[in-house]
Tab-separated table of C-alpha atoms and ligand atoms in Angstrom:
chain	number	residue	atom	x	y	z
A	1	UNK	CA	28.361	-61.272	17.600
A	2	UNK	CA	28.929	-61.459	20.955
A	3	UNK	CA	31.328	-64.174	22.647
A	4	UNK	CA	30.355	-65.618	26.600
A	5	UNK	CA	32.095	-68.060	28.538
A	6	UNK	CA	30.498	-68.943	32.434
A	7	UNK	CA	31.792	-70.829	34.445
A	8	UNK	CA	33.915	-73.159	31.722
A	9	UNK	CA	36.318	-75.316	33.295
A	10	UNK	CA	38.558	-77.650	30.880
A	11	UNK	CA	40.431	-80.556	32.612
A	12	UNK	CA	42.973	-83.036	30.739
A	13	UNK	CA	43.726	-86.111	31.996
A	14	UNK	CA	41.477	-86.207	34.883
A	15	UNK	CA	43.832	-83.143	35.814
A	16	UNK	CA	41.891	-79.408	36.548
A	17	UNK	CA	43.776	-77.307	33.601
A	18	UNK	CA	40.738	-74.140	33.551
A	19	UNK	CA	37.569	-72.909	36.788
A	20	UNK	CA	35.324	-71.434	35.895
A	21	UNK	CA	35.937	-68.678	33.566
A	22	UNK	CA	33.798	-66.054	32.486
A	23	UNK	CA	34.349	-64.251	29.955
A	24	UNK	CA	32.742	-61.702	27.375
A	25	UNK	CA	33.791	-60.395	23.694
A	26	UNK	CA	31.178	-57.340	22.415
A	27	UNK	CA	31.012	-56.755	18.398
A	28	UNK	CA	34.061	-55.370	17.499
A	29	UNK	CA	35.533	-55.449	20.350
A	30	UNK	CA	39.651	-56.253	20.876
A	31	UNK	CA	39.965	-58.344	24.054
A	32	UNK	CA	43.613	-60.022	25.145
A	33	UNK	CA	44.032	-62.816	27.287
A	34	UNK	CA	47.543	-62.512	29.403
A	35	UNK	CA	48.458	-64.480	32.742
A	36	UNK	CA	51.743	-67.205	33.423
A	37	UNK	CA	53.165	-69.348	30.617
A	38	UNK	CA	50.622	-72.482	31.714
A	39	UNK	CA	48.357	-70.712	33.089
A	40	UNK	CA	45.489	-72.510	30.609
A	41	UNK	CA	44.671	-69.783	28.134
A	42	UNK	CA	45.672	-71.514	25.090
A	43	UNK	CA	43.418	-74.681	26.811
A	44	UNK	CA	40.180	-72.054	27.446
A	45	UNK	CA	41.000	-70.871	23.611
A	46	UNK	CA	41.879	-74.014	22.747
A	47	UNK	CA	37.642	-75.083	24.514
A	48	UNK	CA	36.166	-71.868	22.825
A	49	UNK	CA	37.540	-73.248	19.225
A	50	UNK	CA	35.706	-76.426	19.821
A	51	UNK	CA	39.560	-78.185	20.671
A	52	UNK	CA	38.398	-78.653	23.946
A	53	UNK	CA	35.709	-79.315	25.308
A	54	UNK	CA	34.336	-78.488	29.118
A	55	UNK	CA	34.227	-80.416	31.681
A	56	UNK	CA	31.075	-77.180	32.805
A	57	UNK	CA	30.171	-74.465	31.910
A	58	UNK	CA	29.062	-72.939	28.224
A	59	UNK	CA	29.911	-71.146	25.757
A	60	UNK	CA	28.393	-69.744	23.784
A	61	UNK	CA	29.102	-66.917	19.789
A	62	UNK	CA	25.561	-64.961	19.217
A	63	UNK	CA	23.945	-67.476	21.572
A	64	UNK	CA	24.554	-70.859	20.496
A	65	UNK	CA	26.122	-72.936	21.783
A	66	UNK	CA	29.757	-73.415	19.795
A	67	UNK	CA	30.142	-77.190	21.442
A	68	UNK	CA	26.632	-77.893	18.711
A	69	UNK	CA	27.489	-75.944	16.073
A	70	UNK	CA	28.388	-77.603	12.576
A	71	UNK	CA	31.613	-77.271	11.285
A	72	UNK	CA	31.258	-75.269	8.667
A	73	UNK	CA	29.118	-73.381	10.641
A	74	UNK	CA	31.181	-72.569	13.289
A	75	UNK	CA	33.808	-71.522	10.463
A	76	UNK	CA	31.803	-69.254	9.122
A	77	UNK	CA	31.688	-67.978	11.742
A	78	UNK	CA	34.626	-67.986	14.307
A	79	UNK	CA	38.540	-67.861	12.634
A	80	UNK	CA	41.544	-69.229	14.537
A	81	UNK	CA	45.267	-68.705	14.596
A	82	UNK	CA	46.272	-71.308	17.252
A	83	UNK	CA	49.774	-71.302	18.929
A	84	UNK	CA	50.983	-74.012	17.788
A	85	UNK	CA	51.892	-72.966	14.207
A	86	UNK	CA	51.486	-76.049	11.414
A	87	UNK	CA	55.476	-75.530	10.022
A	88	UNK	CA	55.644	-78.835	7.800
A	89	UNK	CA	52.812	-77.512	5.358
A	90	UNK	CA	53.556	-79.004	1.353
A	91	UNK	CA	51.448	-76.475	0.185
A	92	UNK	CA	51.607	-72.887	-1.200
A	93	UNK	CA	50.946	-69.317	1.086
A	94	UNK	CA	48.110	-68.863	-1.650
A	95	UNK	CA	47.254	-72.531	-0.851
A	96	UNK	CA	47.141	-72.311	2.459
A	97	UNK	CA	45.123	-68.928	2.497
A	98	UNK	CA	43.027	-70.690	0.001
A	99	UNK	CA	42.018	-72.780	3.107
A	100	UNK	CA	40.220	-70.007	5.065
A	101	UNK	CA	37.199	-69.988	2.269
A	102	UNK	CA	36.718	-74.165	2.736
A	103	UNK	CA	33.430	-73.299	5.155
A	104	UNK	CA	32.161	-71.260	1.776
A	105	UNK	CA	31.074	-72.146	-1.402
A	106	UNK	CA	34.262	-71.718	-4.060
A	107	UNK	CA	34.310	-68.655	-6.285
A	108	UNK	CA	38.020	-69.202	-8.431
A	109	UNK	CA	38.283	-65.718	-9.626
A	110	UNK	CA	36.959	-63.324	-6.015
A	111	UNK	CA	38.857	-65.726	-3.797
A	112	UNK	CA	42.013	-65.147	-5.716
A	113	UNK	CA	41.596	-61.144	-5.353
A	114	UNK	CA	40.502	-62.048	-1.293
A	115	UNK	CA	43.784	-64.763	-0.964
A	116	UNK	CA	46.072	-61.451	-2.638
A	117	UNK	CA	44.432	-58.554	-0.529
A	118	UNK	CA	45.111	-60.219	2.201
A	119	UNK	CA	48.010	-61.345	1.857
A	120	UNK	CA	48.727	-57.612	1.392
A	121	UNK	CA	47.399	-56.492	4.173
A	122	UNK	CA	49.827	-59.529	6.583
A	123	UNK	CA	52.775	-57.851	4.236
A	124	UNK	CA	53.398	-61.031	2.057
A	125	UNK	CA	51.800	-59.090	-0.914
A	126	UNK	CA	52.466	-61.165	-4.073
A	127	UNK	CA	53.369	-64.366	-2.147
A	128	UNK	CA	50.716	-66.583	-2.901
A	129	UNK	CA	53.222	-68.695	-5.257
A	130	UNK	CA	56.423	-69.388	-2.239
A	131	UNK	CA	55.997	-72.360	-0.683
A	132	UNK	CA	54.305	-72.780	2.840
A	133	UNK	CA	57.093	-74.254	4.515
A	134	UNK	CA	59.955	-72.182	3.100
A	135	UNK	CA	58.518	-69.614	4.891
A	136	UNK	CA	60.481	-68.032	8.096
A	137	UNK	CA	58.370	-68.386	11.927
A	138	UNK	CA	57.326	-64.827	11.410
A	139	UNK	CA	55.917	-64.652	7.443
A	140	UNK	CA	53.701	-67.907	8.725
A	141	UNK	CA	52.138	-66.065	11.495
A	142	UNK	CA	51.184	-63.667	9.498
A	143	UNK	CA	49.726	-66.376	6.118
A	144	UNK	CA	48.384	-67.919	8.918
A	145	UNK	CA	46.703	-64.403	9.418
A	146	UNK	CA	46.035	-63.957	6.665
A	147	UNK	CA	43.947	-67.661	6.635
A	148	UNK	CA	42.243	-65.775	9.149
A	149	UNK	CA	41.125	-63.491	7.443
A	150	UNK	CA	39.864	-64.660	4.041
A	151	UNK	CA	37.609	-66.074	6.040
A	152	UNK	CA	35.635	-63.893	7.108
A	153	UNK	CA	34.565	-63.783	10.755
A	154	UNK	CA	33.487	-61.279	13.148
A	155	UNK	CA	35.184	-62.766	15.819
A	156	UNK	CA	38.684	-63.530	15.673
A	157	UNK	CA	40.712	-65.809	17.897
A	158	UNK	CA	44.678	-65.409	17.955
A	159	UNK	CA	46.607	-67.383	20.354
A	160	UNK	CA	49.616	-65.202	20.867
A	161	UNK	CA	49.950	-64.350	17.805
A	162	UNK	CA	53.115	-62.231	17.558
A	163	UNK	CA	55.039	-64.714	19.345
A	164	UNK	CA	57.545	-65.057	16.817
A	165	UNK	CA	57.308	-61.447	15.123
A	166	UNK	CA	59.782	-58.706	15.044
A	167	UNK	CA	59.043	-55.653	16.488
A	168	UNK	CA	57.675	-53.970	13.906
A	169	UNK	CA	55.206	-57.053	12.518
A	170	UNK	CA	54.499	-57.060	16.119
A	171	UNK	CA	52.533	-53.966	16.121
A	172	UNK	CA	51.488	-54.272	11.955
A	173	UNK	CA	49.686	-57.118	12.993
A	174	UNK	CA	48.378	-55.082	16.377
A	175	UNK	CA	47.462	-52.043	14.337
A	176	UNK	CA	45.721	-54.604	11.785
A	177	UNK	CA	43.390	-56.607	14.932
A	178	UNK	CA	42.774	-53.008	15.832
A	179	UNK	CA	41.593	-51.863	12.284
A	180	UNK	CA	39.830	-54.731	11.048
A	181	UNK	CA	36.944	-53.800	14.018
A	182	UNK	CA	36.017	-57.990	14.330
A	183	UNK	CA	35.973	-59.003	17.617
A	184	UNK	CA	39.086	-60.587	18.743
A	185	UNK	CA	40.144	-61.778	21.423
A	186	UNK	CA	43.636	-62.748	21.622
A	187	UNK	CA	46.480	-63.987	24.215
A	188	UNK	CA	49.248	-61.238	24.666
A	189	UNK	CA	52.586	-62.223	26.651
A	190	UNK	CA	53.403	-58.186	26.526
A	191	UNK	CA	51.586	-55.888	28.930
A	192	UNK	CA	52.495	-52.901	27.009
A	193	UNK	CA	51.331	-53.639	23.730
A	194	UNK	CA	47.834	-55.210	25.452
A	195	UNK	CA	47.642	-51.744	27.651
A	196	UNK	CA	48.026	-50.093	24.629
A	197	UNK	CA	45.752	-51.877	21.353
A	198	UNK	CA	42.717	-53.528	23.329
A	199	UNK	CA	39.334	-51.653	24.710
A	200	UNK	CA	39.825	-54.173	27.521
A	201	UNK	CA	41.812	-57.589	29.164
A	202	UNK	CA	41.316	-60.637	30.875
A	203	UNK	CA	44.243	-61.582	32.920
A	204	UNK	CA	44.303	-65.840	34.158
A	205	UNK	CA	46.409	-67.073	36.548
A	206	UNK	CA	46.194	-70.530	38.116
A	207	UNK	CA	43.638	-71.581	36.244
A	208	UNK	CA	41.156	-68.728	37.141
A	209	UNK	CA	40.314	-65.703	35.404
A	210	UNK	CA	40.760	-63.069	38.088
A	211	UNK	CA	40.143	-59.784	36.278
A	212	UNK	CA	38.564	-58.815	33.635
A	213	UNK	CA	38.553	-55.180	32.259
A	214	UNK	CA	39.892	-51.529	31.020
A	215	UNK	CA	43.448	-52.018	30.888
A	216	UNK	CA	44.619	-48.968	33.203
A	217	UNK	CA	41.649	-50.135	35.619
A	218	UNK	CA	42.730	-54.283	35.778
A	219	UNK	CA	47.006	-54.046	35.343
A	220	UNK	CA	47.717	-52.549	38.607
A	221	UNK	CA	50.771	-53.321	40.141
A	222	UNK	CA	49.697	-55.297	43.047
A	223	UNK	CA	47.383	-58.243	40.025
A	224	UNK	CA	50.259	-57.640	38.606
A	225	UNK	CA	52.610	-58.370	41.480
A	226	UNK	CA	50.292	-60.864	42.748
A	227	UNK	CA	49.885	-62.600	39.292
A	228	UNK	CA	53.900	-62.989	38.030
A	229	UNK	CA	55.648	-61.947	41.407
A	230	UNK	CA	56.649	-59.469	39.845
A	231	UNK	CA	57.282	-55.781	40.968
A	232	UNK	CA	55.780	-52.826	38.169
A	233	UNK	CA	55.463	-49.591	38.040
A	234	UNK	CA	53.465	-47.358	35.714
A	235	UNK	CA	54.947	-44.545	33.926
A	236	UNK	CA	53.607	-42.317	30.814
A	237	UNK	CA	53.643	-44.934	28.184
A	238	UNK	CA	55.603	-44.930	25.551
A	239	UNK	CA	53.498	-46.688	22.086
A	240	UNK	CA	56.028	-47.814	19.081
A	241	UNK	CA	54.158	-45.866	16.078
A	242	UNK	CA	55.172	-47.028	12.571
A	243	UNK	CA	56.279	-44.801	11.255
A	244	UNK	CA	55.460	-43.726	8.020
A	245	UNK	CA	59.011	-43.879	6.394
B	1	ADP	P1	49.152	-71.338	28.918
B	1	ADP	O1	48.809	-71.301	27.168
B	1	ADP	O2	48.760	-70.439	29.322
B	1	ADP	O3	51.391	-70.913	28.791
B	1	ADP	P2	48.229	-74.247	28.532
B	1	ADP	O4	47.454	-73.798	28.312
B	1	ADP	O5	48.944	-74.620	26.748
B	1	ADP	O6	48.854	-72.958	29.379
B	1	ADP	O7	48.273	-74.370	29.351
B	1	ADP	C1	47.922	-75.137	30.914
B	1	ADP	C2	48.880	-76.412	31.942
B	1	ADP	O8	47.684	-77.466	31.112
B	1	ADP	C3	50.162	-76.769	31.654
B	1	ADP	O9	50.040	-77.126	32.679
B	1	ADP	C4	49.787	-78.082	31.494
B	1	ADP	O10	51.464	-78.568	31.659
B	1	ADP	C5	49.205	-78.039	31.281
B	1	ADP	N1	48.408	-79.232	29.812
B	1	ADP	C6	48.442	-78.447	28.618
B	1	ADP	N2	47.951	-79.702	27.787
B	1	ADP	C7	47.829	-80.763	27.713
B	1	ADP	C8	47.059	-82.180	28.089
B	1	ADP	N3	47.122	-82.203	26.183
B	1	ADP	N4	47.314	-83.320	28.115
B	1	ADP	C9	47.669	-82.507	29.502
B	1	ADP	N5	48.148	-81.455	30.085
B	1	ADP	C10	48.126	-80.364	29.577
B	2	MG	MG1	49.827	-70.784	25.307
């Protein structure tokens, strides 16, 4: 599996939003996309998962132009948790998770088992019958991650997967994603978390991918001050691991 963006530009309402982005995610890598609000991260993600078309450039998964794949083929390769979580789906949690199996032949018993396992992994075990609309923001987020897991793709696209979660659930999701070993591109806000969990990260600013590489090489005080306009001090990393109680 390899996701490859080369020279990708995106315009919205005639306005250039993303400029000539180059980005790669290799098999099994956990790659973060970071950058200030409004710099174009979601626009780039939406272009990768085909909600938008690029005005220039090429996006391939395993060498195939994603914008030429059938819906089903694309859904078998790439699972998505978008930034805007649908709030008012009138479905049970089990039904929402089962939607992840739509690109495959139905196999009732095996699919139920898959859904149960995925809900366990995101900390919603046994929650199949709950109404999706009644979940908290964080629980909705985790149900949507479970839906992505049952899709059993080799590429995962996550746009701010931890944004509605408390610190414990943020860490659990980041651990889970890292342990999946599935190639993942995730928009993250917390630079410390991105540095702690990701193999590589890309920094976007004003529609451009400015830098990419291992966190310790990319997240220099100079780049952070250039991109975010804040002064950064690098200290020995303190990582909050979830302790077994
Ligand atoms: P990020 O995810 O990095 O916060 P976005 O990709 O959501 O940023 O937005 C980048 C820019 O594109 C912003 O200036 C935003 O206002 C603009 N934008 C987003 N969606 C649309 C749209 N549908 N039409 C026009 N402009 C948009
Ligand atoms: Mg966004």
